[in-house]
Amino acid sequence: MIFSSSFQFYKDFEVRSYQVDPDGKLSLTALSNLFQEIAWRHADSADFGRNLQEQQLSWVMARMDIKCEHLPSWGDAIKVFTAGRGQDKLFAFREFLITDFEGKTLAQGMSSWVLMNVQTKRIFRPESVLPPELFNPNERPEWQPAKVKLAGDLLKTERLRVRYSDLDLNNHVNNTSYVRWVENILRENGCDTPRFLINYLAECGMGDVLDINLYRHEQDFLVEGLVEDKQVFLAVAK
């Protein structure tokens, strides 16, 4: 059990009808959207979110590790927590926790991010902009999202084109759009997602055509996204 008192910021939410899957549970895509929303709200509360856009800087997610324990249902009231968890070299870490109002853990997440100039693509060290009261550069979390390695037998391949609704404020594909693509191919092929890890490897934009490949390795399912043979993302569901 992770104690919510160790987190720096939280908001109360209610699970909406458009956030649940056909089983009536919060979808993996909606879960990642909640994580993104609470991260932005926390950043804005300390002036290191949208104001960075004036400096042409943006937080780019590198990896996300999600553990689903008891996903909430339509109408459930939940609490979503987040906190900065230090850095390792150029990566800054942010942890997430979702509980019910009695404190029961429903889902957890750990993410790693890089700070990038959206024009030059230059990477900046996190401590150059993050306030010390919310970010300890000497802290390194024990739980860090791991590197995904492609393995297994190819089960299925599908192709999709990046659409306008996939894009974020920087005209790049939103990290939650990748999750939606992965969730679709996983669930359509009988794979549930109690543990989900994704690595974001390269940018893609509107009009790009992606080949999405589904692999099976022992008990795990892996999903690879390619644009003209360049790996854009790798994900694994355990």
Tab-separated table of C-alpha atoms in Angstrom:
chain	number	residue	atom	x	y	z
A	1	MET	CA	0.000	0.000	0.000
A	2	ILE	CA	1.348	3.408	-1.022
A	3	PHE	CA	0.363	6.085	1.485
A	4	SER	CA	-1.305	9.047	-0.204
A	5	SER	CA	0.356	11.390	2.304
A	6	SER	CA	3.625	10.932	0.402
A	7	PHE	CA	2.136	12.620	-2.670
A	8	GLN	CA	2.307	16.351	-3.336
A	9	PHE	CA	-0.942	17.003	-5.173
A	10	TYR	CA	-4.365	15.417	-5.731
A	11	LYS	CA	-7.810	16.033	-7.171
A	12	ASP	CA	-11.144	14.280	-6.807
A	13	PHE	CA	-12.785	12.897	-9.932
A	14	GLU	CA	-15.892	10.938	-10.863
A	15	VAL	CA	-15.649	8.225	-13.492
A	16	ARG	CA	-17.768	9.338	-16.451
A	17	SER	CA	-19.703	7.157	-18.877
A	18	TYR	CA	-17.323	7.997	-21.739
A	19	GLN	CA	-14.322	6.817	-19.701
A	20	VAL	CA	-15.354	3.193	-19.294
A	21	ASP	CA	-14.882	0.197	-21.565
A	22	PRO	CA	-17.580	-2.360	-22.554
A	23	ASP	CA	-17.061	-4.058	-19.170
A	24	GLY	CA	-18.024	-0.838	-17.392
A	25	LYS	CA	-14.525	-0.326	-15.988
A	26	LEU	CA	-12.204	2.639	-16.442
A	27	SER	CA	-10.330	2.040	-19.684
A	28	LEU	CA	-6.548	2.057	-19.875
A	29	THR	CA	-6.765	5.069	-22.189
A	30	ALA	CA	-8.973	6.986	-19.750
A	31	LEU	CA	-6.609	6.036	-16.918
A	32	SER	CA	-3.639	7.484	-18.810
A	33	ASN	CA	-5.695	10.611	-19.549
A	34	LEU	CA	-6.312	11.050	-15.816
A	35	PHE	CA	-2.591	10.710	-15.150
A	36	GLN	CA	-1.858	13.332	-17.812
A	37	GLU	CA	-4.510	15.683	-16.432
A	38	ILE	CA	-3.299	15.511	-12.833
A	39	ALA	CA	0.301	16.001	-13.997
A	40	TRP	CA	-0.656	19.187	-15.859
A	41	ARG	CA	-2.716	20.512	-12.964
A	42	HIS	CA	0.136	19.914	-10.554
A	43	ALA	CA	2.599	21.574	-12.918
A	44	ASP	CA	0.342	24.595	-13.394
A	45	SER	CA	-0.155	24.946	-9.656
A	46	ALA	CA	3.578	25.638	-9.304
A	47	ASP	CA	4.065	27.522	-12.597
A	48	PHE	CA	6.142	24.874	-14.347
A	49	GLY	CA	3.471	23.630	-16.754
A	50	ARG	CA	1.952	25.686	-19.538
A	51	ASN	CA	4.206	28.668	-18.824
A	52	LEU	CA	7.111	26.606	-20.194
A	53	GLN	CA	5.526	26.929	-23.624
A	54	GLU	CA	6.542	30.590	-23.637
A	55	GLN	CA	10.147	29.345	-23.502
A	56	GLN	CA	9.477	26.795	-26.278
A	57	LEU	CA	9.945	24.025	-23.697
A	58	SER	CA	7.788	20.968	-23.255
A	59	TRP	CA	7.727	17.846	-21.117
A	60	VAL	CA	7.965	14.738	-23.302
A	61	MET	CA	7.031	11.380	-21.805
A	62	ALA	CA	9.685	8.719	-22.294
A	63	ARG	CA	8.198	5.734	-20.459
A	64	MET	CA	5.101	4.822	-18.450
A	65	ASP	CA	4.536	1.811	-16.195
A	66	ILE	CA	0.951	1.197	-15.011
A	67	LYS	CA	-0.267	-1.337	-12.451
A	68	CYS	CA	-4.034	-1.887	-12.401
A	69	GLU	CA	-5.430	-3.480	-9.263
A	70	HIS	CA	-9.152	-2.699	-8.935
A	71	LEU	CA	-10.198	-0.407	-11.763
A	72	PRO	CA	-13.171	1.811	-10.855
A	73	SER	CA	-16.555	1.690	-12.559
A	74	TRP	CA	-18.842	4.286	-14.101
A	75	GLY	CA	-20.004	6.729	-11.415
A	76	ASP	CA	-17.331	5.837	-8.855
A	77	ALA	CA	-15.732	8.692	-6.946
A	78	ILE	CA	-11.943	8.489	-6.964
A	79	LYS	CA	-8.894	10.414	-5.819
A	80	VAL	CA	-5.959	10.895	-8.197
A	81	PHE	CA	-2.569	11.694	-6.620
A	82	THR	CA	0.771	12.654	-8.125
A	83	ALA	CA	4.281	13.674	-7.076
A	84	GLY	CA	7.673	14.362	-8.563
A	85	ARG	CA	10.119	11.562	-7.746
A	86	GLY	CA	13.508	13.011	-8.585
A	87	GLN	CA	15.691	12.308	-11.589
A	88	ASP	CA	18.260	9.992	-13.104
A	89	LYS	CA	20.552	11.757	-15.572
A	90	LEU	CA	18.226	13.571	-18.019
A	91	PHE	CA	15.051	11.781	-16.921
A	92	ALA	CA	12.610	13.262	-14.419
A	93	PHE	CA	10.166	10.895	-12.694
A	94	ARG	CA	6.526	11.390	-11.769
A	95	GLU	CA	4.459	8.906	-9.777
A	96	PHE	CA	0.683	8.480	-9.798
A	97	LEU	CA	-1.833	6.822	-7.511
A	98	ILE	CA	-5.590	6.339	-7.796
A	99	THR	CA	-7.630	5.371	-4.740
A	100	ASP	CA	-11.265	5.254	-3.754
A	101	PHE	CA	-12.517	7.556	-1.003
A	102	GLU	CA	-11.712	4.913	1.619
A	103	GLY	CA	-8.054	4.843	0.567
A	104	LYS	CA	-8.087	1.533	-1.302
A	105	THR	CA	-5.483	1.458	-4.081
A	106	LEU	CA	-7.086	1.108	-7.517
A	107	ALA	CA	-4.150	1.815	-9.853
A	108	GLN	CA	-0.566	3.051	-9.718
A	109	GLY	CA	1.762	4.530	-12.300
A	110	MET	CA	5.352	5.665	-12.655
A	111	SER	CA	6.499	7.780	-15.583
A	112	SER	CA	9.767	9.212	-16.852
A	113	TRP	CA	10.032	12.462	-18.805
A	114	VAL	CA	12.564	14.591	-20.638
A	115	LEU	CA	12.470	18.375	-20.955
A	116	MET	CA	12.803	19.374	-24.610
A	117	ASN	CA	12.920	22.556	-26.643
A	118	VAL	CA	10.178	21.898	-29.195
A	119	GLN	CA	11.938	23.930	-31.880
A	120	THR	CA	15.550	22.785	-31.578
A	121	LYS	CA	14.838	19.340	-29.999
A	122	ARG	CA	17.553	20.099	-27.439
A	123	ILE	CA	17.183	18.258	-24.103
A	124	PHE	CA	17.548	20.231	-20.846
A	125	ARG	CA	18.340	18.945	-17.386
A	126	PRO	CA	15.159	18.836	-15.226
A	127	GLU	CA	16.672	20.776	-12.317
A	128	SER	CA	17.167	23.767	-14.623
A	129	VAL	CA	13.450	24.579	-14.414
A	130	LEU	CA	11.796	22.508	-11.676
A	131	PRO	CA	11.339	24.219	-8.276
A	132	PRO	CA	13.258	22.512	-5.439
A	133	GLU	CA	10.212	22.366	-3.145
A	134	LEU	CA	8.504	20.032	-5.622
A	135	PHE	CA	11.493	18.250	-7.094
A	136	ASN	CA	14.564	16.834	-5.408
A	137	PRO	CA	17.267	16.243	-8.064
A	138	ASN	CA	19.138	13.971	-5.650
A	139	GLU	CA	16.184	11.588	-5.310
A	140	ARG	CA	16.045	8.467	-7.462
A	141	PRO	CA	12.972	6.254	-7.170
A	142	GLU	CA	13.387	2.528	-6.669
A	143	TRP	CA	10.519	1.966	-9.091
A	144	GLN	CA	11.568	3.156	-12.545
A	145	PRO	CA	9.821	2.241	-15.824
A	146	ALA	CA	11.919	-0.396	-17.537
A	147	LYS	CA	13.126	-0.694	-21.097
A	148	VAL	CA	10.894	-2.886	-23.267
A	149	LYS	CA	12.682	-5.444	-25.445
A	150	LEU	CA	10.917	-6.875	-28.468
A	151	ALA	CA	10.550	-10.656	-28.418
A	152	GLY	CA	8.146	-13.415	-29.292
A	153	ASP	CA	6.044	-14.601	-32.204
A	154	LEU	CA	4.154	-12.181	-34.440
A	155	LEU	CA	0.398	-12.652	-34.047
A	156	LYS	CA	-1.113	-9.778	-35.968
A	157	THR	CA	-0.287	-6.649	-37.952
A	158	GLU	CA	-2.550	-3.683	-38.637
A	159	ARG	CA	-2.039	-0.273	-40.191
A	160	LEU	CA	-3.413	3.109	-39.137
A	161	ARG	CA	-2.915	6.751	-40.062
A	162	VAL	CA	-2.341	9.500	-37.493
A	163	ARG	CA	-5.428	11.727	-37.421
A	164	TYR	CA	-6.069	15.246	-36.178
A	165	SER	CA	-7.662	13.991	-32.943
A	166	ASP	CA	-4.442	12.122	-32.075
A	167	LEU	CA	-2.425	15.347	-31.722
A	168	ASP	CA	-1.467	17.408	-28.671
A	169	LEU	CA	-0.722	21.137	-28.200
A	170	ASN	CA	2.634	20.718	-29.945
A	171	ASN	CA	1.109	19.034	-33.004
A	172	HIS	CA	2.711	15.747	-32.041
A	173	VAL	CA	0.862	12.582	-31.164
A	174	ASN	CA	-0.414	12.724	-27.598
A	175	ASN	CA	1.079	10.011	-25.379
A	176	THR	CA	-2.456	8.816	-24.568
A	177	SER	CA	-3.143	8.209	-28.274
A	178	TYR	CA	-0.389	5.582	-28.299
A	179	VAL	CA	-2.026	3.958	-25.284
A	180	ARG	CA	-5.375	3.891	-27.107
A	181	TRP	CA	-3.810	2.173	-30.136
A	182	VAL	CA	-2.134	-0.414	-27.921
A	183	GLU	CA	-5.231	-0.987	-25.801
A	184	ASN	CA	-7.340	-1.574	-28.910
A	185	ILE	CA	-5.124	-4.268	-30.414
A	186	LEU	CA	-4.593	-5.930	-27.025
A	187	ARG	CA	-8.245	-6.108	-26.038
A	188	GLU	CA	-9.395	-7.110	-29.524
A	189	ASN	CA	-7.054	-10.108	-29.255
A	190	GLY	CA	-8.088	-11.284	-25.814
A	191	CYS	CA	-5.390	-9.653	-23.700
A	192	ASP	CA	-6.332	-7.907	-20.471
A	193	THR	CA	-3.925	-5.280	-19.108
A	194	PRO	CA	-3.354	-5.497	-15.328
A	195	ARG	CA	0.291	-4.439	-15.884
A	196	PHE	CA	1.182	-2.203	-18.790
A	197	LEU	CA	4.516	-0.652	-19.766
A	198	ILE	CA	5.158	1.576	-22.778
A	199	ASN	CA	8.357	3.150	-24.142
A	200	TYR	CA	8.042	6.216	-26.377
A	201	LEU	CA	10.936	6.028	-28.824
A	202	ALA	CA	10.365	8.587	-31.590
A	203	GLU	CA	7.978	11.304	-32.683
A	204	CYS	CA	5.232	10.929	-35.212
A	205	GLY	CA	2.774	13.457	-36.572
A	206	MET	CA	-0.429	13.904	-38.534
A	207	GLY	CA	-0.525	11.909	-41.725
A	208	ASP	CA	2.101	9.390	-40.672
A	209	VAL	CA	1.186	5.775	-41.350
A	210	LEU	CA	1.945	3.329	-38.546
A	211	ASP	CA	2.293	-0.407	-38.719
A	212	ILE	CA	1.160	-1.871	-35.397
A	213	ASN	CA	2.554	-5.360	-34.683
A	214	LEU	CA	1.305	-7.642	-31.914
A	215	TYR	CA	3.640	-10.325	-30.517
A	216	ARG	CA	3.256	-13.059	-27.916
A	217	HIS	CA	6.247	-13.957	-25.717
A	218	GLU	CA	5.511	-16.607	-23.104
A	219	GLN	CA	2.720	-15.025	-21.004
A	220	ASP	CA	3.307	-11.481	-22.219
A	221	PHE	CA	1.898	-9.555	-25.169
A	222	LEU	CA	4.113	-6.981	-26.886
A	223	VAL	CA	3.074	-4.213	-29.263
A	224	GLU	CA	5.421	-2.448	-31.656
A	225	GLY	CA	4.661	0.728	-33.599
A	226	LEU	CA	6.638	1.475	-36.770
A	227	VAL	CA	6.703	4.406	-39.194
A	228	GLU	CA	8.633	3.408	-42.324
A	229	ASP	CA	10.574	0.759	-40.365
A	230	LYS	CA	11.464	3.236	-37.581
A	231	GLN	CA	10.340	2.130	-34.125
A	232	VAL	CA	8.043	4.769	-32.648
A	233	PHE	CA	6.988	2.866	-29.522
A	234	LEU	CA	7.208	-0.493	-27.792
A	235	ALA	CA	4.738	-1.724	-25.179
A	236	VAL	CA	4.250	-4.848	-23.120
A	237	ALA	CA	1.214	-6.121	-21.236
A	238	LYS	CA	1.858	-8.662	-18.506
